[in-house]
mmCIF file of C-alpha atoms and ligand atoms in Angstrom:
data_model
loop_
_atom_site.group_PDB
_atom_site.id
_atom_site.type_symbol
_atom_site.label_atom_id
_atom_site.label_comp_id
_atom_site.label_asym_id
_atom_site.label_seq_id
_atom_site.Cartn_x
_atom_site.Cartn_y
_atom_site.Cartn_z
ATOM 1 C CA MET A 1 0.000 0.000 0.000
ATOM 2 C CA ARG A 2 1.271 3.465 -0.915
ATOM 3 C CA MET A 3 1.464 5.585 2.241
ATOM 4 C CA LYS A 4 1.239 9.340 2.551
ATOM 5 C CA THR A 5 3.948 10.202 5.090
ATOM 6 C CA ALA A 6 5.372 13.046 7.155
ATOM 7 C CA ILE A 7 9.008 13.287 8.262
ATOM 8 C CA ILE A 8 9.643 15.209 11.467
ATOM 9 C CA GLY A 9 13.336 16.083 11.821
ATOM 10 C CA TYR A 10 15.233 16.457 8.542
ATOM 11 C CA GLY A 11 18.688 15.579 9.823
ATOM 12 C CA LYS A 12 20.865 12.545 9.121
ATOM 13 C CA MET A 13 18.084 10.042 9.822
ATOM 14 C CA GLY A 14 15.271 12.133 8.306
ATOM 15 C CA ARG A 15 17.157 12.349 5.002
ATOM 16 C CA GLU A 16 17.890 8.612 4.881
ATOM 17 C CA ILE A 17 14.245 7.898 5.693
ATOM 18 C CA GLU A 18 13.043 10.197 2.909
ATOM 19 C CA GLN A 19 15.159 8.327 0.380
ATOM 20 C CA ILE A 20 13.889 4.928 1.469
ATOM 21 C CA LEU A 21 10.247 6.074 1.566
ATOM 22 C CA ARG A 22 10.550 7.298 -2.026
ATOM 23 C CA GLU A 23 12.346 4.124 -3.145
ATOM 24 C CA ARG A 24 9.520 2.053 -1.691
ATOM 25 C CA GLY A 25 6.910 4.098 -3.560
ATOM 26 C CA HIS A 26 5.552 6.130 -0.651
ATOM 27 C CA GLU A 27 4.640 9.804 -0.772
ATOM 28 C CA VAL A 28 6.530 12.275 1.432
ATOM 29 C CA ALA A 29 3.827 14.896 1.900
ATOM 30 C CA LEU A 30 5.334 16.935 4.729
ATOM 31 C CA ILE A 31 8.843 17.532 6.074
ATOM 32 C CA ILE A 32 9.188 19.389 9.361
ATOM 33 C CA ASP A 33 12.419 20.862 10.687
ATOM 34 C CA LEU A 34 13.354 23.914 12.752
ATOM 35 C CA GLU A 35 12.188 26.516 10.223
ATOM 36 C CA ASN A 36 8.611 25.189 9.943
ATOM 37 C CA THR A 37 7.765 23.559 13.295
ATOM 38 C CA HIS A 38 4.454 25.512 13.250
ATOM 39 C CA GLU A 39 3.331 23.315 10.341
ATOM 40 C CA LEU A 40 3.053 20.290 12.596
ATOM 41 C CA ASP A 41 -0.704 20.763 12.941
ATOM 42 C CA ALA A 42 -4.007 19.186 11.892
ATOM 43 C CA GLU A 43 -4.176 21.218 8.704
ATOM 44 C CA HIS A 44 -0.777 20.121 7.395
ATOM 45 C CA LEU A 45 -1.126 16.557 8.687
ATOM 46 C CA LYS A 46 -4.503 16.117 6.985
ATOM 47 C CA GLY A 47 -4.573 12.833 5.052
ATOM 48 C CA VAL A 48 -1.141 11.724 6.342
ATOM 49 C CA ASP A 49 -1.130 7.963 7.050
ATOM 50 C CA VAL A 50 1.964 7.887 9.247
ATOM 51 C CA ALA A 51 4.683 10.221 10.564
ATOM 52 C CA LEU A 52 8.300 9.388 11.423
ATOM 53 C CA GLU A 53 9.935 11.413 14.205
ATOM 54 C CA PHE A 54 13.760 11.667 14.500
ATOM 55 C CA THR A 55 14.623 14.974 16.181
ATOM 56 C CA THR A 56 16.100 15.668 19.626
ATOM 57 C CA PRO A 57 15.367 14.484 23.189
ATOM 58 C CA ALA A 58 14.016 17.948 24.064
ATOM 59 C CA THR A 59 11.521 18.124 21.175
ATOM 60 C CA ALA A 60 10.404 14.523 20.635
ATOM 61 C CA TYR A 61 7.665 14.313 23.256
ATOM 62 C CA ASP A 62 5.752 17.378 22.009
ATOM 63 C CA ASN A 63 6.068 16.329 18.368
ATOM 64 C CA LEU A 64 4.826 12.820 19.092
ATOM 65 C CA ARG A 65 1.966 14.143 21.177
ATOM 66 C CA ARG A 66 0.942 16.534 18.410
ATOM 67 C CA CYS A 67 0.825 13.687 15.871
ATOM 68 C CA ILE A 68 -1.322 11.600 18.201
ATOM 69 C CA ALA A 69 -3.617 14.593 18.890
ATOM 70 C CA CYS A 70 -4.080 14.973 15.121
ATOM 71 C CA GLY A 71 -4.919 11.260 14.762
ATOM 72 C CA VAL A 72 -1.703 10.414 12.890
ATOM 73 C CA PRO A 73 0.124 7.158 13.750
ATOM 74 C CA VAL A 74 3.727 7.972 14.580
ATOM 75 C CA VAL A 75 7.032 6.078 14.486
ATOM 76 C CA SER A 76 9.373 7.408 17.151
ATOM 77 C CA GLY A 77 13.121 7.046 16.731
ATOM 78 C CA THR A 78 14.524 9.847 18.856
ATOM 79 C CA THR A 79 16.339 8.587 21.934
ATOM 80 C CA GLY A 80 16.777 10.201 25.344
ATOM 81 C CA TRP A 81 13.160 11.263 26.048
ATOM 82 C CA LEU A 82 11.943 8.028 27.658
ATOM 83 C CA ALA A 83 11.359 9.589 31.074
ATOM 84 C CA ARG A 84 8.025 10.658 29.487
ATOM 85 C CA TYR A 85 7.335 7.383 27.649
ATOM 86 C CA GLU A 86 4.680 6.155 30.107
ATOM 87 C CA GLU A 87 2.922 9.537 29.980
ATOM 88 C CA LEU A 88 2.857 9.441 26.185
ATOM 89 C CA LYS A 89 1.639 5.847 26.121
ATOM 90 C CA ALA A 90 -1.255 6.782 28.414
ATOM 91 C CA TYR A 91 -2.137 9.747 26.186
ATOM 92 C CA CYS A 92 -1.948 7.557 23.083
ATOM 93 C CA GLN A 93 -4.298 4.981 24.620
ATOM 94 C CA GLU A 94 -6.740 7.667 25.738
ATOM 95 C CA GLN A 95 -6.802 9.115 22.189
ATOM 96 C CA HIS A 96 -6.992 5.656 20.512
ATOM 97 C CA GLY A 97 -3.815 6.655 18.697
ATOM 98 C CA ALA A 98 -0.906 4.617 17.320
ATOM 99 C CA LEU A 99 2.724 4.777 18.440
ATOM 100 C CA PHE A 100 5.775 2.694 17.535
ATOM 101 C CA TYR A 101 8.983 3.105 19.512
ATOM 102 C CA ALA A 102 12.412 1.460 19.180
ATOM 103 C CA SER A 103 15.742 2.690 20.479
ATOM 104 C CA ASN A 104 17.376 0.822 17.587
ATOM 105 C CA TYR A 105 15.576 0.259 14.270
ATOM 106 C CA SER A 106 18.208 -2.001 12.768
ATOM 107 C CA LEU A 107 16.355 -5.229 12.052
ATOM 108 C CA GLY A 108 19.601 -7.117 12.554
ATOM 109 C CA VAL A 109 20.111 -5.696 16.052
ATOM 110 C CA ASN A 110 16.550 -6.575 16.975
ATOM 111 C CA LEU A 111 17.043 -10.105 15.693
ATOM 112 C CA LEU A 112 20.210 -10.229 17.795
ATOM 113 C CA PHE A 113 18.196 -9.155 20.888
ATOM 114 C CA ARG A 114 15.833 -12.077 20.371
ATOM 115 C CA ILE A 115 18.500 -14.654 19.552
ATOM 116 C CA SER A 116 20.562 -13.533 22.528
ATOM 117 C CA ARG A 117 17.609 -13.887 24.935
ATOM 118 C CA ARG A 118 16.869 -17.352 23.535
ATOM 119 C CA LEU A 119 20.523 -18.383 23.807
ATOM 120 C CA ALA A 120 20.625 -17.285 27.453
ATOM 121 C CA GLU A 121 17.513 -19.389 28.082
ATOM 122 C CA LEU A 122 19.122 -22.435 26.443
ATOM 123 C CA VAL A 123 22.397 -21.996 28.334
ATOM 124 C CA GLU A 124 20.440 -21.735 31.596
ATOM 125 C CA ARG A 125 18.504 -24.897 30.797
ATOM 126 C CA SER A 126 21.621 -26.830 29.780
ATOM 127 C CA GLY A 127 23.213 -26.330 33.193
ATOM 128 C CA ALA A 128 26.613 -25.947 31.485
ATOM 129 C CA HIS A 129 29.021 -23.415 32.891
ATOM 130 C CA TYR A 130 29.711 -20.633 30.446
ATOM 131 C CA GLU A 131 31.078 -17.224 31.288
ATOM 132 C CA VAL A 132 29.241 -14.576 29.252
ATOM 133 C CA GLU A 133 30.414 -11.143 28.242
ATOM 134 C CA ILE A 134 29.275 -8.353 25.902
ATOM 135 C CA GLU A 135 31.558 -6.178 23.820
ATOM 136 C CA GLU A 136 30.471 -3.007 22.008
ATOM 137 C CA VAL A 137 32.756 -1.118 19.647
ATOM 138 C CA HIS A 138 31.969 2.432 18.465
ATOM 139 C CA HIS A 139 33.733 5.416 16.950
ATOM 140 C CA THR A 140 35.782 7.665 19.211
ATOM 141 C CA GLN A 141 33.257 10.550 19.045
ATOM 142 C CA LYS A 142 30.760 8.496 21.020
ATOM 143 C CA LYS A 143 30.771 9.921 24.526
ATOM 144 C CA ASP A 144 28.470 7.491 26.348
ATOM 145 C CA ALA A 145 29.388 3.982 27.406
ATOM 146 C CA PRO A 146 27.995 1.384 27.378
ATOM 147 C CA SER A 147 25.753 1.787 24.334
ATOM 148 C CA GLY A 148 21.976 1.550 24.795
ATOM 149 C CA THR A 149 22.019 -1.519 22.563
ATOM 150 C CA ALA A 150 24.550 -3.240 24.845
ATOM 151 C CA ILE A 151 22.347 -2.434 27.845
ATOM 152 C CA THR A 152 19.303 -3.994 26.125
ATOM 153 C CA LEU A 153 21.389 -7.088 25.347
ATOM 154 C CA ALA A 154 22.569 -7.263 28.964
ATOM 155 C CA GLU A 155 19.039 -6.910 30.350
ATOM 156 C CA GLY A 156 17.829 -9.744 28.105
ATOM 157 C CA ILE A 157 20.616 -12.038 29.327
ATOM 158 C CA ILE A 158 20.153 -11.133 32.997
ATOM 159 C CA GLU A 159 16.437 -11.924 32.672
ATOM 160 C CA HIS A 160 17.177 -15.506 31.614
ATOM 161 C CA LEU A 161 20.532 -16.420 33.155
ATOM 162 C CA SER A 162 20.168 -16.848 36.923
ATOM 163 C CA GLN A 163 23.924 -16.529 37.515
ATOM 164 C CA LYS A 164 23.892 -12.894 36.358
ATOM 165 C CA GLN A 165 22.267 -10.228 38.516
ATOM 166 C CA GLN A 166 23.474 -6.946 37.000
ATOM 167 C CA TRP A 167 25.757 -5.561 34.322
ATOM 168 C CA ILE A 168 29.023 -3.794 34.975
ATOM 169 C CA ASN A 169 30.905 -1.659 32.458
ATOM 170 C CA PHE A 170 34.556 -1.700 31.514
ATOM 171 C CA ALA A 171 34.786 1.637 29.762
ATOM 172 C CA PRO A 172 37.866 2.932 28.005
ATOM 173 C CA ILE A 173 39.293 6.305 28.759
ATOM 174 C CA PHE A 174 38.741 8.265 25.579
ATOM 175 C CA ASP A 175 42.360 8.673 24.622
ATOM 176 C CA VAL A 176 42.569 5.664 22.359
ATOM 177 C CA ALA A 177 46.375 5.616 22.239
ATOM 178 C CA ASP A 178 46.334 5.265 25.992
ATOM 179 C CA TYR A 179 43.527 2.752 26.245
ATOM 180 C CA THR A 180 42.966 1.496 29.764
ATOM 181 C CA GLU A 181 40.155 -0.650 31.007
ATOM 182 C CA ARG A 182 38.418 0.594 34.082
ATOM 183 C CA ALA A 183 35.697 -0.996 36.140
ATOM 184 C CA PRO A 184 33.995 0.760 39.034
ATOM 185 C CA ARG A 185 34.644 -2.155 41.393
ATOM 186 C CA THR A 186 35.818 -5.766 41.515
ATOM 187 C CA VAL A 187 33.863 -8.021 39.169
ATOM 188 C CA GLY A 188 31.900 -10.827 40.802
ATOM 189 C CA GLU A 189 30.337 -14.013 39.380
ATOM 190 C CA GLU A 190 26.967 -12.265 39.359
ATOM 191 C CA ASP A 191 28.213 -9.368 37.199
ATOM 192 C CA LEU A 192 27.735 -9.383 33.454
ATOM 193 C CA VAL A 193 30.665 -7.496 31.980
ATOM 194 C CA ILE A 194 30.034 -5.061 29.120
ATOM 195 C CA ARG A 195 33.313 -4.102 27.492
ATOM 196 C CA SER A 196 33.190 -0.757 25.656
ATOM 197 C CA VAL A 197 35.806 -0.112 23.002
ATOM 198 C CA ARG A 198 36.208 3.208 21.162
ATOM 199 C CA GLU A 199 38.187 3.170 17.927
ATOM 200 C CA GLY A 200 38.270 4.790 14.481
ATOM 201 C CA MET A 201 34.992 5.459 12.647
ATOM 202 C CA THR A 202 33.241 2.207 13.647
ATOM 203 C CA PRO A 203 29.457 2.828 13.465
ATOM 204 C CA GLY A 204 28.659 0.014 15.912
ATOM 205 C CA ILE A 205 29.640 -3.604 16.588
ATOM 206 C CA HIS A 206 27.992 -5.689 19.315
ATOM 207 C CA THR A 207 29.235 -9.123 20.328
ATOM 208 C CA VAL A 208 27.843 -11.510 22.933
ATOM 209 C CA ARG A 209 30.475 -14.077 23.865
ATOM 210 C CA TYR A 210 29.990 -17.283 25.867
ATOM 211 C CA GLU A 211 33.084 -19.179 26.917
ATOM 212 C CA SER A 212 33.607 -22.440 28.760
ATOM 213 C CA VAL A 213 36.855 -24.313 29.370
ATOM 214 C CA ASP A 214 36.095 -26.353 26.255
ATOM 215 C CA ASP A 215 34.635 -23.967 23.720
ATOM 216 C CA ALA A 216 33.527 -20.466 22.819
ATOM 217 C CA LEU A 217 30.328 -19.259 21.166
ATOM 218 C CA GLU A 218 29.758 -15.772 19.733
ATOM 219 C CA LEU A 219 26.817 -13.732 18.427
ATOM 220 C CA LYS A 220 27.947 -10.641 16.568
ATOM 221 C CA HIS A 221 26.221 -7.762 14.809
ATOM 222 C CA THR A 222 27.948 -5.082 12.775
ATOM 223 C CA ILE A 223 26.194 -1.916 11.595
ATOM 224 C CA LYS A 224 27.614 -0.949 8.217
ATOM 225 C CA ASN A 225 25.668 2.276 7.679
ATOM 226 C CA ARG A 226 22.716 4.416 8.811
ATOM 227 C CA ARG A 227 20.554 3.065 6.005
ATOM 228 C CA THR A 228 19.780 -0.105 7.937
ATOM 229 C CA LEU A 229 18.335 2.036 10.773
ATOM 230 C CA ALA A 230 16.243 4.127 8.365
ATOM 231 C CA MET A 231 15.001 1.001 6.597
ATOM 232 C CA GLY A 232 13.848 -0.447 9.930
ATOM 233 C CA ALA A 233 11.934 2.753 10.700
ATOM 234 C CA VAL A 234 10.201 2.690 7.312
ATOM 235 C CA VAL A 235 9.247 -0.965 7.738
ATOM 236 C CA ALA A 236 7.872 -0.024 11.180
ATOM 237 C CA ALA A 237 5.836 2.775 9.546
ATOM 238 C CA GLU A 238 4.395 0.308 7.016
ATOM 239 C CA PHE A 239 3.508 -1.998 9.920
ATOM 240 C CA LEU A 240 1.898 0.797 11.971
ATOM 241 C CA CYS A 241 -0.133 2.304 9.148
ATOM 242 C CA GLY A 242 -3.867 1.793 9.765
ATOM 243 C CA LYS A 243 -3.340 0.358 13.274
ATOM 244 C CA GLU A 244 -4.262 1.571 16.740
ATOM 245 C CA GLY A 245 -2.139 0.881 19.843
ATOM 246 C CA ILE A 246 1.449 0.876 21.064
ATOM 247 C CA TYR A 247 4.051 -1.257 19.339
ATOM 248 C CA THR A 248 7.731 -2.131 19.517
ATOM 249 C CA MET A 249 10.124 -4.122 17.358
ATOM 250 C CA ASP A 250 9.034 -7.282 19.167
ATOM 251 C CA ASP A 251 5.562 -6.859 17.645
ATOM 252 C CA LEU A 252 7.002 -6.252 14.201
ATOM 253 C CA LEU A 253 9.190 -9.334 14.358
ATOM 254 C CA GLN A 254 6.417 -11.665 15.568
HETATM 255 N N1 NAD B 301 16.043 4.545 16.967
HETATM 256 C C1 NAD B 301 17.058 4.444 16.124
HETATM 257 O O1 NAD B 301 17.310 3.398 15.520
HETATM 258 C C2 NAD B 301 17.916 5.649 15.882
HETATM 259 C C3 NAD B 301 18.887 5.639 14.906
HETATM 260 C C4 NAD B 301 19.630 6.794 14.676
HETATM 261 C C5 NAD B 301 19.386 7.908 15.434
HETATM 262 N N2 NAD B 301 18.441 7.867 16.406
HETATM 263 C C6 NAD B 301 18.097 9.050 17.179
HETATM 264 O O2 NAD B 301 17.323 9.898 16.340
HETATM 265 C C7 NAD B 301 17.560 11.263 16.674
HETATM 266 C C8 NAD B 301 17.976 12.030 15.429
HETATM 267 O O3 NAD B 301 19.171 11.501 14.928
HETATM 268 P P1 NAD B 301 19.917 12.171 13.680
HETATM 269 O O4 NAD B 301 21.177 11.417 13.546
HETATM 270 O O5 NAD B 301 19.010 12.287 12.511
HETATM 271 O O6 NAD B 301 20.199 13.633 14.290
HETATM 272 P P2 NAD B 301 20.432 14.990 13.492
HETATM 273 O O7 NAD B 301 20.971 15.934 14.479
HETATM 274 O O8 NAD B 301 21.185 14.737 12.239
HETATM 275 O O9 NAD B 301 18.927 15.448 13.090
HETATM 276 C C9 NAD B 301 17.955 15.952 13.952
HETATM 277 C C10 NAD B 301 17.102 16.952 13.181
HETATM 278 O O10 NAD B 301 15.978 17.342 13.974
HETATM 279 C C11 NAD B 301 15.755 18.728 13.742
HETATM 280 N N3 NAD B 301 14.921 19.278 14.811
HETATM 281 C C12 NAD B 301 15.281 19.748 16.019
HETATM 282 N N4 NAD B 301 14.194 20.155 16.696
HETATM 283 C C13 NAD B 301 13.142 19.955 15.882
HETATM 284 C C14 NAD B 301 11.744 20.169 16.037
HETATM 285 N N5 NAD B 301 11.212 20.699 17.131
HETATM 286 N N6 NAD B 301 10.932 19.819 15.001
HETATM 287 C C15 NAD B 301 11.429 19.291 13.882
HETATM 288 N N7 NAD B 301 12.754 19.068 13.691
HETATM 289 C C16 NAD B 301 13.584 19.396 14.693
HETATM 290 C C17 NAD B 301 17.166 19.299 13.676
HETATM 291 O O11 NAD B 301 17.180 20.583 13.070
HETATM 292 C C18 NAD B 301 17.863 18.243 12.829
HETATM 293 O O12 NAD B 301 17.743 18.509 11.441
HETATM 294 C C19 NAD B 301 18.597 11.217 17.812
HETATM 295 O O13 NAD B 301 17.920 11.231 19.034
HETATM 296 C C20 NAD B 301 19.270 9.872 17.615
HETATM 297 O O14 NAD B 301 19.802 9.361 18.823
HETATM 298 C C21 NAD B 301 17.718 6.771 16.648
#
């Protein structure tokens, strides 16, 4: 089905999304960025099937709320506004609106989340002793560690593997030439180590590694470009179009 879409936030992601929407035969009817924020209203959103929001943590909540108020299903990609997620979900339900949120729209990463949870379940059931660790590698401009994706991976493992109670981060100091691992305290059996590495231009590599005395098993995902993230958001928009309710990548991948 050909969708009539709106893009809110015409930055790196907004531009990638526009290209993919057009490639897939959809109409881009409205693009909102700083110079025309006033156009995010019922008049301009009239007839729009779905909006995709990739802006900033400070602006996302209001933009998403405005889409819902205007009866437009909205795909949310902006990160860092989740303190108001529950509030927005409640508003969306009250308005019989439609909202899709994912902190990472790469289909591959979301498949990795599921496979990793399943693997943890199987390891738990097998009773075998494996030590598990997560490594995330990103470019040196990335200031935060660990990555949100690594945290989601860790939470999925902790949920299923009784030996692990919480994650602990080994973060590098940001001078790569003088790389030193640092952990906030001694690592115990119950800690799941997330190793953060910062090097070069790497857009994002996540590895889950299980190791016993006899063997080693790895799950690894490498992001090659931003296009995979934009593609995931567009597929989410196609999924959301015509629906009511609140959805995540788990619903899409069912
Ligand atoms: N969920 C995911 O998979 C995923 C992937 C990549 C990026 N992101 C997140 O998406 C967001 C955007 O990322 P980006 O790389 O495109 O950033 P960017 O800085 O390149 O683009 C953001 C754009 O939003 C515009 N903007 C700011 N306030 C606005 C407002 N009120 N209304 C409309 N537009 C406004 C800015 O002018 C800019 O053009 C970030 O929060 C980023 O973390 C999420």
